[in-house]
Amino acid sequence: MVEWTDFERQTIADIFGKIDYETVGAAALSRTLIVYPWTQRYFGNFGNLYNAAAIKTNPLIAKHGTTIVHGLDRAWKNLDNIKEAYTELSVLHSEKIHVDPDNFRLFCDCLTITLAAQMGADFNADIQAVVQKFLVVVVAALGRQYH
Amino acid sequence: MTLVIRMLTVYPQTKTYFAHWKDLSHGSAQIRKHGKIVINGIGEAVAKIDDLQKGLLTLSELHAFQLRVDPTNYKILSHCILVVLAITFPADFTPEAHVAVDKFLAAVSRSLSEKYR
């Protein structure tokens, strides 16, 4: 089981309890699709992804970004039981959507950068370390049911 | 320059390359000096962007034969650079700018690993 310090629990609750899911989700997902274009392979049915402008204004992508970031809810609300909390989602990503788990890392990197842009100087090294640890744990849990 | 301290804090495994330094705390003079050296190196790469392999030859030999930094760490440092850019230029660090910088840093990383084997 992962050990979380009080500082880590507080930081995670502060950040994820207060983000604007629509803005952050849309920004993080569109950034992922633009910076790592191969990730577009999973979005064949999402309409126009022809260039960065199209991706940034695509409403289906924006909506899906929100869905993905809401997927983090079950992590920060269940810090002491993340592995179990993600069993269902892990099976979904592996058996149904067939997502290469490396993409989770790519999305998380873009999510980190989105949060950094939003929080500015408040996103210091210690805060970034907490976010990084949290996202790494989630990514590991998401990859667990792959076989 | 928060770059190096950020890397050492978020990815503690990178501290293994600095075991010979006395002070790895926030605000350490050694860390700040090293941050400048790294950023200047990247500046050098920007100037030689049209032939990174040739332009970074000396740096590549340094990293290959003396420093022997595992190339995974270039990805780690690159990510930290992107985070610092996002913090410093929140409006200008658009996804388009991000992909350009990421592509550049990946090329620099490749050139730095050029002489490893």
Coordinates of N, CA and C in Angstrom, one line a residue, chain B residues 29-86:
Chain B
A29 N 24.0 26.9 -3.6 CA 24.7 27.6 -4.6 C 25.2 26.7 -5.7
Q30 N 25.6 25.4 -5.3 CA 26.1 24.5 -6.3 C 25.0 24.2 -7.3
I31 N 23.8 24.0 -6.8 CA 22.7 23.6 -7.6 C 22.3 24.8 -8.6
R32 N 22.3 26.0 -8.0 CA 22.0 27.1 -8.9 C 23.0 27.3 -10.0
K33 N 24.3 27.1 -9.6 CA 25.3 27.2 -10.6 C 25.2 26.1 -11.7
H34 N 24.8 24.9 -11.3 CA 24.7 23.9 -12.2 C 23.5 24.1 -13.2
G35 N 22.4 24.7 -12.6 CA 21.3 25.0 -13.5 C 21.7 25.9 -14.6
K36 N 22.5 26.9 -14.3 CA 23.0 27.8 -15.3 C 23.8 27.1 -16.4
I37 N 24.7 26.2 -15.9 CA 25.5 25.5 -16.9 C 24.6 24.7 -17.8
V38 N 23.6 24.0 -17.3 CA 22.7 23.2 -18.1 C 22.0 24.1 -19.1
I39 N 21.4 25.1 -18.6 CA 20.6 26.0 -19.5 C 21.5 26.6 -20.6
N40 N 22.7 27.0 -20.2 CA 23.6 27.5 -21.2 C 23.9 26.5 -22.3
G41 N 24.0 25.2 -21.9 CA 24.3 24.1 -22.8 C 23.1 24.0 -23.8
I42 N 21.9 24.2 -23.3 CA 20.7 24.2 -24.2 C 20.7 25.4 -25.1
G43 N 21.1 26.5 -24.6 CA 21.2 27.7 -25.4 C 22.2 27.4 -26.6
E44 N 23.3 26.7 -26.3 CA 24.3 26.4 -27.3 C 23.7 25.5 -28.4
A45 N 22.8 24.6 -27.9 CA 22.1 23.7 -28.8 C 21.2 24.4 -29.7
V46 N 20.5 25.4 -29.2 CA 19.6 26.3 -30.0 C 20.4 26.9 -31.2
A47 N 21.6 27.4 -30.8 CA 22.4 28.1 -31.8 C 22.9 27.1 -32.9
K48 N 23.0 25.8 -32.5 CA 23.5 24.9 -33.5 C 22.4 23.9 -34.0
I49 N 21.2 24.4 -34.0 CA 20.1 23.6 -34.2 C 20.1 22.9 -35.6
D50 N 20.8 23.4 -36.5 CA 20.8 22.8 -37.9 C 21.8 21.7 -38.0
D51 N 22.7 21.5 -37.0 CA 23.5 20.3 -37.0 C 23.9 19.9 -35.6
L52 N 22.9 19.4 -34.9 CA 23.1 19.1 -33.5 C 24.2 18.1 -33.3
Q53 N 24.3 17.1 -34.2 CA 25.2 16.0 -34.0 C 26.6 16.6 -34.0
K54 N 26.9 17.5 -34.9 CA 28.3 18.0 -35.0 C 28.5 19.1 -33.9
G55 N 27.4 19.9 -33.7 CA 27.6 21.0 -32.8 C 27.7 20.6 -31.4
L56 N 27.1 19.5 -31.0 CA 27.2 19.0 -29.6 C 28.2 17.9 -29.4
L57 N 29.1 17.8 -30.3 CA 30.1 16.7 -30.3 C 30.8 16.6 -28.9
T58 N 31.4 17.8 -28.5 CA 32.1 17.9 -27.3 C 31.3 17.5 -26.1
L59 N 30.1 18.1 -26.0 CA 29.2 17.8 -24.9 C 28.8 16.3 -24.9
S60 N 28.6 15.8 -26.1 CA 28.2 14.4 -26.2 C 29.3 13.5 -25.6
E61 N 30.6 13.8 -26.0 CA 31.7 13.0 -25.5 C 31.8 13.2 -24.0
L62 N 31.6 14.4 -23.5 CA 31.6 14.6 -22.0 C 30.5 13.7 -21.3
H63 N 29.3 13.7 -21.8 CA 28.2 12.9 -21.2 C 28.4 11.4 -21.4
A64 N 29.1 11.0 -22.5 CA 29.3 9.6 -22.8 C 30.4 9.0 -21.9
F65 N 31.6 9.7 -22.0 CA 32.7 9.1 -21.4 C 33.0 9.5 -20.0
Q66 N 32.6 10.7 -19.6 CA 32.9 11.1 -18.2 C 31.7 11.1 -17.3
L67 N 30.6 11.7 -17.7 CA 29.5 11.8 -16.9 C 28.7 10.5 -16.8
R68 N 28.6 9.9 -18.0 CA 27.9 8.6 -18.1 C 26.5 8.7 -17.5
V69 N 25.7 9.7 -17.9 CA 24.4 9.8 -17.5 C 23.5 8.9 -18.3
D70 N 22.6 8.1 -17.5 CA 21.7 7.2 -18.3 C 20.7 8.1 -19.1
P71 N 20.6 7.8 -20.3 CA 19.7 8.7 -21.2 C 18.3 8.9 -20.7
T72 N 17.8 7.9 -19.9 CA 16.4 8.2 -19.4 C 16.3 9.5 -18.7
N73 N 17.4 9.9 -18.1 CA 17.4 11.1 -17.3 C 17.2 12.4 -18.2
Y74 N 17.6 12.3 -19.5 CA 17.4 13.4 -20.4 C 15.9 13.7 -20.6
K75 N 15.1 12.6 -20.6 CA 13.7 12.7 -20.7 C 13.1 13.4 -19.4
I76 N 13.7 13.0 -18.3 CA 13.2 13.6 -17.0 C 13.5 15.1 -17.0
L77 N 14.8 15.4 -17.4 CA 15.2 16.9 -17.3 C 14.3 17.6 -18.3
S78 N 14.1 17.1 -19.5 CA 13.3 17.7 -20.6 C 11.9 18.0 -20.0
H79 N 11.3 17.1 -19.3 CA 10.0 17.3 -18.8 C 10.0 18.5 -17.8
C80 N 11.1 18.5 -16.9 CA 11.2 19.6 -16.0 C 11.3 21.0 -16.7
I81 N 12.1 21.0 -17.8 CA 12.2 22.2 -18.6 C 10.9 22.7 -19.1
L82 N 10.1 21.7 -19.6 CA 8.7 22.1 -20.1 C 7.8 22.6 -19.0
V83 N 7.9 22.0 -17.8 CA 7.1 22.5 -16.6 C 7.5 24.0 -16.3
V84 N 8.8 24.2 -16.3 CA 9.3 25.6 -15.9 C 8.9 26.6 -17.0
L85 N 8.9 26.1 -18.3 CA 8.4 27.0 -19.3 C 6.9 27.3 -19.2
A86 N 6.1 26.3 -18.8 CA 4.7 26.5 -18.6 C 4.4 27.4 -17.5

